[in-house]
Each structure stands twice: as structure tokens, then as C-alpha cells.
């Protein structure tokens, strides 16, 4: 290993196993691109798999005082990157809500435009977009071309289904959803029964809110009749 | 990879060479409970690995005179670990320094990449140099407990699947 190896930064990643098989068929098509973060509106790195036509978000485990030994080298920082599938509808929602300010039906290629993050055109290449969009838009078809308009009502219902789906996963994974529970479990050892349904819904709402602008998260909170976040 | 150092060119795409995911040789990884400030080659096999002992509660070793306790952690099901490295400013047709047959293959891949990559000049390349299915997690004096943040992080993929799975139609 020469001096070059010493300077190259090493990134530790966890990727889906099936990337390996898909890679047999493709010469290129796996790429990291910067796209809009639907929660913050800022730029975030995503991983796009053109072969599988799937979008992945990158989450980074980062905690103070960690480093890696990787074979015969040391890598400071101790970062661990996760690439997990993200529902592209969260990103599309960002553009649909923005376009909705004009208050009319528009073709998708006029909705998903972004000077800041021009790679957003990749989103238009995702499969079954029309089916996805049904969850959050009203649509019209004129001369075989589809026009879309953001629907808040449909979006909230779609998000409610998401929340239910997450609640089910939290229960199967035995995720402790309440800080209060920890204390009671400590004394009674009876954790499972003390987790209230509302705690699960609150927790799930929090998880899905990481992909929503504040306003939509608040609307969902009201719709689910959850207590105002303190 | 962190957004901080990518700020300059928003158009930039960093291509991950698919072939490298197939060929990545297995690597030994240790996650240490301390910050080593410089990233560079280190004689891990001379000083660290031979000193690892199987103690009554897991693995034991010492680093810089402090006692570490650790255990093997497996990568969550359905995932594979990779170590990836960016290959400087790779320009089409220009060979990299290592010159193995594998690199020649990569070179050809660059040449046949579709011209639709308009931002060619800005594009960068990253490849897997190694793979792993688990790593050794080390704690200072004691094995990191079930509440350790890294263990929580490893449960993220299963939760992410639930958040991002398509919802059923009405």
C-alpha cells in the first residue's frame, strides 16, 4: 500500500445484499446524488440504483469517540453508513406541494424541477410513478397526458396508513416507545402491557415526520388527534 | 460522503462501480471506543490482533494501555458490509495506478458508459475495496451494552422497511 492508500478516505457502508446480484447485469447505474431532503428542504445525499430503479437514503451512525480498524489501517470517526430504501413519494411530495401554490393541474415533468438539485429528474425515471401518485394527488388525463394536483386530504389518509404500518412494525420489533415505560418496567418488569396505543402512534408519527415538512407533520398530528408536541 | 464536503457541485454524481461489489475481498473490522485522529495505514496485525484474548465475558485486548472488552456483531440480515474508497479524479481512459486486470475492466466500463452523463467532468467514482459480514465491537472496560447507540443503529434497516414500504390500496 503506497502513499495514495494513506490519503484515501475509507467509508464503511451497509448495502442491500441484492446489489451484488444486480451488479452482474449492469455496467453502471449505482450512484450517489444530492437531492432535496423533504423534511428540511436542504440537500442530502441519496443512493440511486438505476438497475433496480430504486431510491435509497443514507443514514450515518456517528457517535463521539469511535474509530475503525480496517485490515491494516485506521480510519478516524468510526462512521457507519446505512443505505435503506426510501419511499420516493416523500420527495415527490416536496415538489407537488410547491407546485400546488399555482393551484392547477400540471404534468409531472413541470412539477419536478429544481435548479438547486437538478438530479431530481432521476425521480421521474422511477417505475410505477402513476400508481404512487394516486396516493397523494388528484389527476386528469388530457390527450393521453397525465396532469396532477396535490391533494392534502389524500395525503393525510396515505400518511395515516403509513403510521398504522409503522405501529405494527414497532410492535413486532418490540421497540420501547415510551420513556415512561422504562421507569415502570424497571420496577414491575411488566413492559409490554404498559405500552399504550397512543404511545405507539406518537412514536410512529415522529418517525414519519422525519420525511415531512413541519406543516404537514402538524396537520397529521391534528388528524390523528395526538397531543400537541411539547 | 457527508454533505459538508460535497457542497460545491450540486450536479455531482458519485458513481459506485457495481463490479467492485462482486469482487470485494473480505476484511477484518474493529470498531474502537476511542478517537484516533489520523486515518492511515496501521500495523493492526502486528500489535492489536495477536493480543486479542477470549476472556470469561467476551474478547479482551488492550490499546494504548487501556483495557478493551468486545464481541462480534453481525451485519443485519439482508445487508452486506462494504468498505469503499473514492478513486481521486478519474478521467475517462486514464488508467489508475494499481494496474491490475480488474482495473482494466473498470477502465473499459468507463469507456462504455452512456454519454447521457452530461456532467461528465464533475462525476466522481467510488468503489468497494473490501466486504464484511460482521465486525468486532469494542468498549472501554466493558462490552457495549444493549443500549449502545451502535446496536440501536443496526436495528434501523428493519424499521426503515416499515416506514418506506408501499401502503395497501383502498
mmCIF file of C-alpha atoms in Angstrom:
data_model
loop_
_atom_site.group_PDB
_atom_site.id
_atom_site.type_symbol
_atom_site.label_atom_id
_atom_site.label_comp_id
_atom_site.label_asym_id
_atom_site.label_seq_id
_atom_site.Cartn_x
_atom_site.Cartn_y
_atom_site.Cartn_z
ATOM 1 C CA UNK A 1 0.000 0.000 0.000
ATOM 2 C CA UNK A 2 1.524 3.252 -1.126
ATOM 3 C CA UNK A 3 1.013 6.811 -0.068
ATOM 4 C CA UNK A 4 -2.166 7.042 -2.104
ATOM 5 C CA UNK A 5 -3.858 4.486 0.083
ATOM 6 C CA UNK A 6 -2.921 6.529 3.115
ATOM 7 C CA UNK A 7 -4.792 9.567 1.862
ATOM 8 C CA UNK A 8 -7.904 7.850 0.519
ATOM 9 C CA UNK A 9 -10.768 8.108 2.956
ATOM 10 C CA UNK A 10 -12.484 4.819 3.655
ATOM 11 C CA UNK A 11 -16.256 4.743 4.035
ATOM 12 C CA UNK A 12 -17.882 1.867 5.903
ATOM 13 C CA UNK A 13 -21.253 1.019 4.358
ATOM 14 C CA UNK A 14 -24.056 -1.463 4.805
ATOM 15 C CA UNK A 15 -25.767 -2.123 1.477
ATOM 16 C CA UNK A 16 -28.628 -4.449 0.498
ATOM 17 C CA UNK A 17 -27.319 -7.912 -0.338
ATOM 18 C CA UNK A 18 -29.163 -7.976 -3.664
ATOM 19 C CA UNK A 19 -26.998 -5.174 -5.067
ATOM 20 C CA UNK A 20 -24.368 -7.827 -5.640
ATOM 21 C CA UNK A 21 -26.592 -9.900 -7.965
ATOM 22 C CA UNK A 22 -27.986 -6.878 -9.726
ATOM 23 C CA UNK A 23 -24.429 -5.732 -10.348
ATOM 24 C CA UNK A 24 -23.878 -8.716 -12.684
ATOM 25 C CA UNK A 25 -26.291 -7.205 -15.154
ATOM 26 C CA UNK A 26 -25.178 -3.629 -15.054
ATOM 27 C CA UNK A 27 -22.106 -1.722 -16.009
ATOM 28 C CA UNK A 28 -23.184 1.427 -14.241
ATOM 29 C CA UNK A 29 -26.237 2.847 -12.611
ATOM 30 C CA UNK A 30 -25.426 2.914 -8.937
ATOM 31 C CA UNK A 31 -24.821 6.486 -7.966
ATOM 32 C CA UNK A 32 -24.805 8.853 -5.060
ATOM 33 C CA UNK A 33 -26.652 12.059 -5.858
ATOM 34 C CA UNK A 34 -27.685 15.085 -3.890
ATOM 35 C CA UNK A 35 -31.450 15.539 -3.724
ATOM 36 C CA UNK A 36 -33.762 17.635 -1.638
ATOM 37 C CA UNK A 37 -34.426 16.457 1.886
ATOM 38 C CA UNK A 38 -38.246 16.512 2.137
ATOM 39 C CA UNK A 39 -38.158 17.434 5.828
ATOM 40 C CA UNK A 40 -35.541 20.181 5.911
ATOM 41 C CA UNK A 41 -35.572 21.257 2.264
ATOM 42 C CA UNK A 42 -31.786 21.066 2.277
ATOM 43 C CA UNK A 43 -29.508 18.934 0.120
ATOM 44 C CA UNK A 44 -28.930 15.362 1.223
ATOM 45 C CA UNK A 45 -27.015 12.510 -0.388
ATOM 46 C CA UNK A 46 -29.145 9.622 -1.637
ATOM 47 C CA UNK A 47 -28.177 6.467 -3.468
ATOM 48 C CA UNK A 48 -29.929 5.796 -6.742
ATOM 49 C CA UNK A 49 -29.971 2.314 -8.227
ATOM 50 C CA UNK A 50 -30.878 2.719 -11.895
ATOM 51 C CA UNK A 51 -30.824 -1.020 -12.477
ATOM 52 C CA UNK A 52 -33.365 -1.799 -9.759
ATOM 53 C CA UNK A 53 -34.943 1.642 -10.209
ATOM 54 C CA UNK A 54 -34.952 2.225 -6.512
ATOM 55 C CA UNK A 55 -34.028 5.150 -4.315
ATOM 56 C CA UNK A 56 -32.112 4.668 -1.072
ATOM 57 C CA UNK A 57 -31.472 7.073 1.746
ATOM 58 C CA UNK A 58 -28.149 7.168 3.556
ATOM 59 C CA UNK A 59 -28.230 7.240 7.339
ATOM 60 C CA UNK A 60 -24.995 7.640 9.215
ATOM 61 C CA UNK A 61 -24.215 6.215 12.615
ATOM 62 C CA UNK A 62 -21.964 8.795 14.203
ATOM 63 C CA UNK A 63 -21.043 8.872 17.839
ATOM 64 C CA UNK A 64 -18.210 10.625 19.664
ATOM 65 C CA UNK A 65 -15.039 8.698 20.365
ATOM 66 C CA UNK A 66 -15.074 5.961 17.747
ATOM 67 C CA UNK A 67 -12.634 4.802 15.086
ATOM 68 C CA UNK A 68 -12.317 1.840 12.771
ATOM 69 C CA UNK A 69 -9.508 -0.606 12.309
ATOM 70 C CA UNK A 70 -9.976 -1.825 8.745
ATOM 71 C CA UNK A 71 -7.495 -4.563 7.929
ATOM 72 C CA UNK A 72 -4.093 -2.894 8.298
ATOM 73 C CA UNK A 73 -5.330 0.664 8.575
ATOM 74 C CA UNK A 74 -7.047 3.042 10.927
ATOM 75 C CA UNK A 75 -9.983 5.221 9.882
ATOM 76 C CA UNK A 76 -10.955 8.002 12.262
ATOM 77 C CA UNK A 77 -14.543 8.947 13.016
ATOM 78 C CA UNK A 78 -15.992 5.447 13.315
ATOM 79 C CA UNK A 79 -18.834 6.288 10.923
ATOM 80 C CA UNK A 80 -21.194 3.545 9.739
ATOM 81 C CA UNK A 81 -23.375 4.346 6.715
ATOM 82 C CA UNK A 82 -26.675 2.566 6.073
ATOM 83 C CA UNK A 83 -28.344 2.534 2.649
ATOM 84 C CA UNK A 84 -32.031 1.691 3.114
ATOM 85 C CA UNK A 85 -34.912 2.067 0.632
ATOM 86 C CA UNK A 86 -36.868 5.297 0.867
ATOM 87 C CA UNK A 87 -40.397 5.804 -0.422
ATOM 88 C CA UNK A 88 -39.828 8.277 -3.302
ATOM 89 C CA UNK A 89 -43.280 9.699 -2.658
ATOM 90 C CA UNK A 90 -41.832 11.710 0.238
ATOM 91 C CA UNK A 91 -39.508 13.512 -2.173
ATOM 92 C CA UNK A 92 -42.202 13.893 -4.832
ATOM 93 C CA UNK A 93 -44.487 15.423 -2.207
ATOM 94 C CA UNK A 94 -41.975 18.223 -1.726
ATOM 95 C CA UNK A 95 -42.386 19.191 -5.390
ATOM 96 C CA UNK A 96 -46.138 18.564 -5.559
ATOM 97 C CA UNK A 97 -46.765 20.842 -2.585
ATOM 98 C CA UNK A 98 -44.540 23.517 -4.068
ATOM 99 C CA UNK A 99 -46.321 23.331 -7.434
ATOM 100 C CA UNK A 100 -49.680 23.432 -5.668
ATOM 101 C CA UNK A 101 -49.091 27.111 -4.892
ATOM 102 C CA UNK A 102 -50.022 27.687 -8.536
ATOM 103 C CA UNK A 103 -53.234 25.802 -7.849
ATOM 104 C CA UNK A 104 -53.632 23.943 -11.126
ATOM 105 C CA UNK A 105 -53.177 20.531 -12.689
ATOM 106 C CA UNK A 106 -49.690 20.100 -14.186
ATOM 107 C CA UNK A 107 -47.730 17.392 -15.960
ATOM 108 C CA UNK A 108 -45.162 15.770 -13.694
ATOM 109 C CA UNK A 109 -42.135 16.972 -15.662
ATOM 110 C CA UNK A 110 -43.226 20.539 -14.907
ATOM 111 C CA UNK A 111 -43.700 19.752 -11.245
ATOM 112 C CA UNK A 112 -40.397 18.021 -10.546
ATOM 113 C CA UNK A 113 -37.996 20.796 -11.496
ATOM 114 C CA UNK A 114 -35.218 22.095 -9.297
ATOM 115 C CA UNK A 115 -32.371 24.483 -10.048
ATOM 116 C CA UNK A 116 -30.687 23.621 -6.779
ATOM 117 C CA UNK A 117 -30.842 19.859 -7.213
ATOM 118 C CA UNK A 118 -31.013 19.094 -10.944
ATOM 119 C CA UNK A 119 -30.645 15.377 -10.276
ATOM 120 C CA UNK A 120 -34.317 15.424 -9.260
ATOM 121 C CA UNK A 121 -35.113 14.384 -12.837
ATOM 122 C CA UNK A 122 -33.996 10.904 -11.766
ATOM 123 C CA UNK A 123 -37.194 10.696 -9.726
ATOM 124 C CA UNK A 124 -39.191 10.735 -12.950
ATOM 125 C CA UNK A 125 -37.474 7.523 -14.018
ATOM 126 C CA UNK A 126 -38.835 5.511 -11.117
ATOM 127 C CA UNK A 127 -41.245 2.715 -12.027
ATOM 128 C CA UNK A 128 -44.961 2.806 -11.252
ATOM 129 C CA UNK A 129 -44.918 6.517 -10.565
ATOM 130 C CA UNK A 130 -48.520 6.890 -11.657
ATOM 131 C CA UNK A 131 -49.618 4.310 -9.136
ATOM 132 C CA UNK A 132 -47.632 6.013 -6.376
ATOM 133 C CA UNK A 133 -49.017 9.446 -7.175
ATOM 134 C CA UNK A 134 -52.584 8.227 -6.765
ATOM 135 C CA UNK A 135 -51.996 8.254 -3.010
ATOM 136 C CA UNK A 136 -51.359 11.981 -2.822
ATOM 137 C CA UNK A 137 -52.787 13.687 -5.926
ATOM 138 C CA UNK A 138 -55.883 14.265 -7.986
ATOM 139 C CA UNK A 139 -55.205 13.525 -11.624
ATOM 140 C CA UNK A 140 -56.625 14.375 -15.016
ATOM 141 C CA UNK A 141 -55.896 12.845 -18.365
ATOM 142 C CA UNK A 142 -55.980 15.031 -21.460
ATOM 143 C CA UNK A 143 -54.799 13.707 -24.838
ATOM 144 C CA UNK A 144 -53.201 10.728 -23.112
ATOM 145 C CA UNK A 145 -51.058 13.009 -20.993
ATOM 146 C CA UNK A 146 -51.486 12.947 -17.228
ATOM 147 C CA UNK A 147 -51.837 16.087 -15.154
ATOM 148 C CA UNK A 148 -51.506 16.107 -11.383
ATOM 149 C CA UNK A 149 -52.566 18.275 -8.478
ATOM 150 C CA UNK A 150 -51.588 17.841 -4.848
ATOM 151 C CA UNK A 151 -54.398 16.674 -2.583
ATOM 152 C CA UNK A 152 -53.952 17.316 1.105
ATOM 153 C CA UNK A 153 -56.891 15.084 2.033
ATOM 154 C CA UNK A 154 -55.473 12.092 0.162
ATOM 155 C CA UNK A 155 -52.001 12.744 1.506
ATOM 156 C CA UNK A 156 -53.181 12.762 5.113
ATOM 157 C CA UNK A 157 -55.043 9.473 4.565
ATOM 158 C CA UNK A 158 -51.947 7.986 2.948
ATOM 159 C CA UNK A 159 -49.869 9.124 5.933
ATOM 160 C CA UNK A 160 -52.356 7.608 8.341
ATOM 161 C CA UNK A 161 -51.837 4.250 6.612
ATOM 162 C CA UNK A 162 -48.090 4.745 6.908
ATOM 163 C CA UNK A 163 -48.459 5.376 10.637
ATOM 164 C CA UNK A 164 -50.526 2.202 11.083
ATOM 165 C CA UNK A 165 -47.915 0.243 9.165
ATOM 166 C CA UNK A 166 -45.131 1.614 11.364
ATOM 167 C CA UNK A 167 -47.103 0.907 14.567
ATOM 168 C CA UNK A 168 -47.386 -2.740 13.515
ATOM 169 C CA UNK A 169 -43.621 -2.917 12.894
ATOM 170 C CA UNK A 170 -42.839 -1.260 16.228
ATOM 171 C CA UNK A 171 -44.916 -3.915 17.962
ATOM 172 C CA UNK A 172 -43.292 -6.848 16.150
ATOM 173 C CA UNK A 173 -39.824 -5.432 16.753
ATOM 174 C CA UNK A 174 -40.622 -4.790 20.424
ATOM 175 C CA UNK A 175 -39.475 -1.201 20.211
ATOM 176 C CA UNK A 176 -39.814 0.586 23.507
ATOM 177 C CA UNK A 177 -41.930 3.589 22.548
ATOM 178 C CA UNK A 178 -42.311 5.386 25.823
ATOM 179 C CA UNK A 179 -39.705 6.869 28.118
ATOM 180 C CA UNK A 180 -42.243 6.483 30.894
ATOM 181 C CA UNK A 181 -42.357 2.769 30.295
ATOM 182 C CA UNK A 182 -38.692 2.354 31.109
ATOM 183 C CA UNK A 183 -39.275 3.508 34.654
ATOM 184 C CA UNK A 184 -42.328 1.327 35.241
ATOM 185 C CA UNK A 185 -40.693 -1.672 33.579
ATOM 186 C CA UNK A 186 -37.764 -1.213 35.919
ATOM 187 C CA UNK A 187 -39.985 -1.754 38.915
ATOM 188 C CA UNK A 188 -42.691 -4.072 37.674
ATOM 189 C CA UNK A 189 -40.882 -5.925 34.897
ATOM 190 C CA UNK A 190 -44.144 -5.682 33.013
ATOM 191 C CA UNK A 191 -43.214 -3.649 29.984
ATOM 192 C CA UNK A 192 -45.336 -4.944 27.135
ATOM 193 C CA UNK A 193 -48.707 -4.306 28.737
ATOM 194 C CA UNK A 194 -47.860 -0.762 29.795
ATOM 195 C CA UNK A 195 -47.143 0.487 26.260
ATOM 196 C CA UNK A 196 -50.251 2.395 25.289
ATOM 197 C CA UNK A 197 -51.585 2.528 21.778
ATOM 198 C CA UNK A 198 -51.218 6.291 21.771
ATOM 199 C CA UNK A 199 -47.520 5.989 22.599
ATOM 200 C CA UNK A 200 -47.050 3.812 19.538
ATOM 201 C CA UNK A 201 -48.916 6.258 17.316
ATOM 202 C CA UNK A 202 -46.923 9.201 18.691
ATOM 203 C CA UNK A 203 -43.670 7.369 18.070
ATOM 204 C CA UNK A 204 -44.713 6.386 14.547
ATOM 205 C CA UNK A 205 -45.805 9.948 13.845
ATOM 206 C CA UNK A 206 -42.345 11.076 14.937
ATOM 207 C CA UNK A 207 -40.655 8.614 12.601
ATOM 208 C CA UNK A 208 -42.692 9.583 9.553
ATOM 209 C CA UNK A 209 -42.270 13.296 10.388
ATOM 210 C CA UNK A 210 -38.572 12.942 9.576
ATOM 211 C CA UNK A 211 -39.710 12.853 5.943
ATOM 212 C CA UNK A 212 -42.301 15.618 6.080
ATOM 213 C CA UNK A 213 -42.212 19.391 6.192
ATOM 214 C CA UNK A 214 -43.265 20.783 9.565
ATOM 215 C CA UNK A 215 -46.646 21.959 8.336
ATOM 216 C CA UNK A 216 -47.683 18.544 7.065
ATOM 217 C CA UNK A 217 -46.394 16.870 10.203
ATOM 218 C CA UNK A 218 -48.544 19.217 12.303
ATOM 219 C CA UNK A 219 -51.592 18.546 10.130
ATOM 220 C CA UNK A 220 -51.092 14.820 10.549
ATOM 221 C CA UNK A 221 -50.728 15.291 14.302
ATOM 222 C CA UNK A 222 -54.127 17.029 14.433
ATOM 223 C CA UNK A 223 -55.742 14.437 12.181
ATOM 224 C CA UNK A 224 -54.510 11.616 14.396
ATOM 225 C CA UNK A 225 -55.770 13.582 17.439
ATOM 226 C CA UNK A 226 -52.401 13.300 19.126
ATOM 227 C CA UNK A 227 -51.482 15.641 21.970
ATOM 228 C CA UNK A 228 -49.609 18.753 20.840
ATOM 229 C CA UNK A 229 -45.877 18.094 20.965
ATOM 230 C CA UNK A 230 -44.454 19.970 23.915
ATOM 231 C CA UNK B 1 -19.904 11.316 1.697
ATOM 232 C CA UNK B 2 -21.023 13.647 4.424
ATOM 233 C CA UNK B 3 -22.860 16.510 2.868
ATOM 234 C CA UNK B 4 -20.300 19.007 4.097
ATOM 235 C CA UNK B 5 -17.571 18.158 1.623
ATOM 236 C CA UNK B 6 -19.935 17.750 -1.320
ATOM 237 C CA UNK B 7 -21.323 21.234 -1.162
ATOM 238 C CA UNK B 8 -19.510 22.627 -4.189
ATOM 239 C CA UNK B 9 -21.204 20.947 -7.113
ATOM 240 C CA UNK B 10 -24.863 20.077 -6.732
ATOM 241 C CA UNK B 11 -24.887 18.351 -10.099
ATOM 242 C CA UNK B 12 -22.213 15.958 -8.983
ATOM 243 C CA UNK B 13 -22.913 12.257 -9.156
ATOM 244 C CA UNK B 14 -20.628 9.815 -7.450
ATOM 245 C CA UNK B 15 -20.780 6.555 -9.336
ATOM 246 C CA UNK B 16 -20.389 3.353 -7.389
ATOM 247 C CA UNK B 17 -18.715 0.722 -9.553
ATOM 248 C CA UNK B 18 -21.035 -2.315 -9.419
ATOM 249 C CA UNK B 19 -18.252 -4.752 -10.307
ATOM 250 C CA UNK B 20 -16.358 -3.913 -7.144
ATOM 251 C CA UNK B 21 -19.274 -5.178 -5.031
ATOM 252 C CA UNK B 22 -18.757 -8.656 -6.504
ATOM 253 C CA UNK B 23 -15.012 -8.767 -6.173
ATOM 254 C CA UNK B 24 -14.523 -7.148 -2.780
ATOM 255 C CA UNK B 25 -12.344 -9.434 -0.644
ATOM 256 C CA UNK B 26 -13.341 -9.988 2.991
ATOM 257 C CA UNK B 27 -11.966 -7.531 5.531
ATOM 258 C CA UNK B 28 -11.455 -7.533 9.306
ATOM 259 C CA UNK B 29 -13.103 -4.593 11.031
ATOM 260 C CA UNK B 30 -12.904 -3.389 14.615
ATOM 261 C CA UNK B 31 -14.955 -0.509 15.993
ATOM 262 C CA UNK B 32 -12.895 1.097 18.744
ATOM 263 C CA UNK B 33 -14.289 3.133 21.672
ATOM 264 C CA UNK B 34 -11.816 5.941 21.099
ATOM 265 C CA UNK B 35 -10.971 8.514 18.502
ATOM 266 C CA UNK B 36 -7.766 8.020 16.536
ATOM 267 C CA UNK B 37 -7.404 11.360 14.832
ATOM 268 C CA UNK B 38 -5.468 10.409 11.718
ATOM 269 C CA UNK B 39 -6.608 7.965 9.051
ATOM 270 C CA UNK B 40 -3.683 5.987 7.702
ATOM 271 C CA UNK B 41 -2.137 2.537 7.419
ATOM 272 C CA UNK B 42 -1.503 0.895 10.779
ATOM 273 C CA UNK B 43 0.178 -2.377 11.766
ATOM 274 C CA UNK B 44 -3.048 -3.806 13.251
ATOM 275 C CA UNK B 45 -1.886 -7.372 12.604
ATOM 276 C CA UNK B 46 1.355 -6.800 14.490
ATOM 277 C CA UNK B 47 0.136 -5.081 17.648
ATOM 278 C CA UNK B 48 -3.635 -5.415 18.019
ATOM 279 C CA UNK B 49 -4.950 -8.676 16.562
ATOM 280 C CA UNK B 50 -2.374 -11.022 18.140
ATOM 281 C CA UNK B 51 -3.149 -9.555 21.576
ATOM 282 C CA UNK B 52 -6.881 -10.393 21.464
ATOM 283 C CA UNK B 53 -7.802 -12.991 24.086
ATOM 284 C CA UNK B 54 -11.022 -14.850 24.777
ATOM 285 C CA UNK B 55 -11.889 -13.840 28.337
ATOM 286 C CA UNK B 56 -14.731 -15.001 30.629
ATOM 287 C CA UNK B 57 -17.097 -12.315 29.280
ATOM 288 C CA UNK B 58 -16.084 -11.946 25.673
ATOM 289 C CA UNK B 59 -12.975 -10.764 23.918
ATOM 290 C CA UNK B 60 -10.234 -8.800 25.628
ATOM 291 C CA UNK B 61 -7.427 -6.663 24.299
ATOM 292 C CA UNK B 62 -5.615 -3.526 25.266
ATOM 293 C CA UNK B 63 -4.989 -0.418 23.209
ATOM 294 C CA UNK B 64 -2.752 2.415 24.347
ATOM 295 C CA UNK B 65 -2.637 0.786 27.764
ATOM 296 C CA UNK B 66 -6.421 0.758 28.268
ATOM 297 C CA UNK B 67 -8.320 -2.476 28.592
ATOM 298 C CA UNK B 68 -10.999 -3.106 25.954
ATOM 299 C CA UNK B 69 -13.746 -5.712 26.016
ATOM 300 C CA UNK B 70 -15.573 -6.673 22.885
ATOM 301 C CA UNK B 71 -17.691 -9.090 20.940
ATOM 302 C CA UNK B 72 -18.505 -9.995 17.373
ATOM 303 C CA UNK B 73 -21.504 -8.176 15.901
ATOM 304 C CA UNK B 74 -23.139 -9.459 12.739
ATOM 305 C CA UNK B 75 -24.439 -7.262 9.960
ATOM 306 C CA UNK B 76 -28.296 -7.260 9.938
ATOM 307 C CA UNK B 77 -29.900 -9.863 7.659
ATOM 308 C CA UNK B 78 -30.263 -8.828 4.028
ATOM 309 C CA UNK B 79 -27.325 -6.435 4.212
ATOM 310 C CA UNK B 80 -23.643 -6.718 3.370
ATOM 311 C CA UNK B 81 -20.878 -4.536 4.713
ATOM 312 C CA UNK B 82 -18.515 -2.789 2.342
ATOM 313 C CA UNK B 83 -15.501 -0.589 2.705
ATOM 314 C CA UNK B 84 -15.495 1.988 -0.059
ATOM 315 C CA UNK B 85 -12.853 4.320 -1.323
ATOM 316 C CA UNK B 86 -13.035 7.157 -3.703
ATOM 317 C CA UNK B 87 -10.639 6.968 -6.605
ATOM 318 C CA UNK B 88 -9.371 10.526 -6.925
ATOM 319 C CA UNK B 89 -10.133 12.455 -10.080
ATOM 320 C CA UNK B 90 -10.589 9.608 -12.525
ATOM 321 C CA UNK B 91 -10.772 10.784 -16.100
ATOM 322 C CA UNK B 92 -12.095 8.556 -18.876
ATOM 323 C CA UNK B 93 -9.342 6.479 -20.451
ATOM 324 C CA UNK B 94 -6.745 7.335 -17.888
ATOM 325 C CA UNK B 95 -5.649 4.204 -16.042
ATOM 326 C CA UNK B 96 -5.403 4.115 -12.294
ATOM 327 C CA UNK B 97 -2.111 3.455 -10.601
ATOM 328 C CA UNK B 98 -2.719 -0.090 -9.419
ATOM 329 C CA UNK B 99 -2.892 -1.603 -12.887
ATOM 330 C CA UNK B 100 -4.492 -4.988 -12.100
ATOM 331 C CA UNK B 101 -6.652 -6.772 -14.668
ATOM 332 C CA UNK B 102 -9.612 -5.687 -12.608
ATOM 333 C CA UNK B 103 -8.707 -2.090 -13.164
ATOM 334 C CA UNK B 104 -8.531 -2.622 -16.901
ATOM 335 C CA UNK B 105 -12.047 -3.969 -16.758
ATOM 336 C CA UNK B 106 -13.150 -0.894 -14.854
ATOM 337 C CA UNK B 107 -11.450 1.301 -17.366
ATOM 338 C CA UNK B 108 -13.489 -0.295 -20.110
ATOM 339 C CA UNK B 109 -16.625 0.202 -18.101
ATOM 340 C CA UNK B 110 -15.899 3.896 -18.001
ATOM 341 C CA UNK B 111 -15.444 3.967 -21.724
ATOM 342 C CA UNK B 112 -18.759 2.301 -22.457
ATOM 343 C CA UNK B 113 -20.726 4.385 -20.013
ATOM 344 C CA UNK B 114 -23.547 6.165 -21.791
ATOM 345 C CA UNK B 115 -22.817 9.682 -22.988
ATOM 346 C CA UNK B 116 -26.005 10.767 -21.244
ATOM 347 C CA UNK B 117 -23.852 11.502 -18.211
ATOM 348 C CA UNK B 118 -23.672 15.110 -19.241
ATOM 349 C CA UNK B 119 -21.959 16.302 -16.122
ATOM 350 C CA UNK B 120 -19.091 14.032 -17.010
ATOM 351 C CA UNK B 121 -16.459 16.478 -15.792
ATOM 352 C CA UNK B 122 -17.985 16.672 -12.365
ATOM 353 C CA UNK B 123 -18.607 12.999 -11.914
ATOM 354 C CA UNK B 124 -16.571 11.049 -9.457
ATOM 355 C CA UNK B 125 -16.150 7.363 -8.793
ATOM 356 C CA UNK B 126 -16.189 5.226 -5.716
ATOM 357 C CA UNK B 127 -15.605 1.501 -5.396
ATOM 358 C CA UNK B 128 -15.722 -1.207 -2.769
ATOM 359 C CA UNK B 129 -12.267 -2.308 -1.677
ATOM 360 C CA UNK B 130 -13.445 -4.879 0.855
ATOM 361 C CA UNK B 131 -16.558 -6.548 2.239
ATOM 362 C CA UNK B 132 -17.594 -7.867 5.645
ATOM 363 C CA UNK B 133 -20.467 -9.715 7.273
ATOM 364 C CA UNK B 134 -19.633 -8.678 10.816
ATOM 365 C CA UNK B 135 -17.194 -6.687 12.898
ATOM 366 C CA UNK B 136 -15.793 -6.633 16.403
ATOM 367 C CA UNK B 137 -17.405 -4.033 18.642
ATOM 368 C CA UNK B 138 -15.140 -2.832 21.458
ATOM 369 C CA UNK B 139 -15.979 -0.978 24.653
ATOM 370 C CA UNK B 140 -13.764 0.535 27.306
ATOM 371 C CA UNK B 141 -13.515 -1.930 30.240
ATOM 372 C CA UNK B 142 -16.913 -3.468 29.431
ATOM 373 C CA UNK B 143 -18.676 -4.797 26.347
ATOM 374 C CA UNK B 144 -21.032 -2.120 24.949
ATOM 375 C CA UNK B 145 -24.433 -2.979 26.429
ATOM 376 C CA UNK B 146 -27.808 -3.467 24.740
ATOM 377 C CA UNK B 147 -28.439 0.277 24.957
ATOM 378 C CA UNK B 148 -25.309 1.126 22.958
ATOM 379 C CA UNK B 149 -26.137 3.522 20.155
ATOM 380 C CA UNK B 150 -24.477 1.381 17.527
ATOM 381 C CA UNK B 151 -26.721 -1.578 18.403
ATOM 382 C CA UNK B 152 -29.738 0.675 18.026
ATOM 383 C CA UNK B 153 -28.457 1.801 14.645
ATOM 384 C CA UNK B 154 -28.230 -1.806 13.488
ATOM 385 C CA UNK B 155 -31.987 -2.214 14.033
ATOM 386 C CA UNK B 156 -32.683 0.767 11.767
ATOM 387 C CA UNK B 157 -32.987 -1.219 8.484
ATOM 388 C CA UNK B 158 -35.959 -3.243 9.756
ATOM 389 C CA UNK B 159 -37.756 -0.120 10.941
ATOM 390 C CA UNK B 160 -36.902 1.761 7.743
ATOM 391 C CA UNK B 161 -38.508 -1.065 5.771
ATOM 392 C CA UNK B 162 -41.794 -0.451 7.609
ATOM 393 C CA UNK B 163 -41.663 3.311 7.119
ATOM 394 C CA UNK B 164 -40.966 3.088 3.405
ATOM 395 C CA UNK B 165 -42.958 0.045 2.289
ATOM 396 C CA UNK B 166 -45.853 0.894 -0.011
ATOM 397 C CA UNK B 167 -49.172 1.149 1.793
ATOM 398 C CA UNK B 168 -52.036 -1.115 0.712
ATOM 399 C CA UNK B 169 -54.565 0.248 -1.782
ATOM 400 C CA UNK B 170 -58.063 1.049 -0.525
#
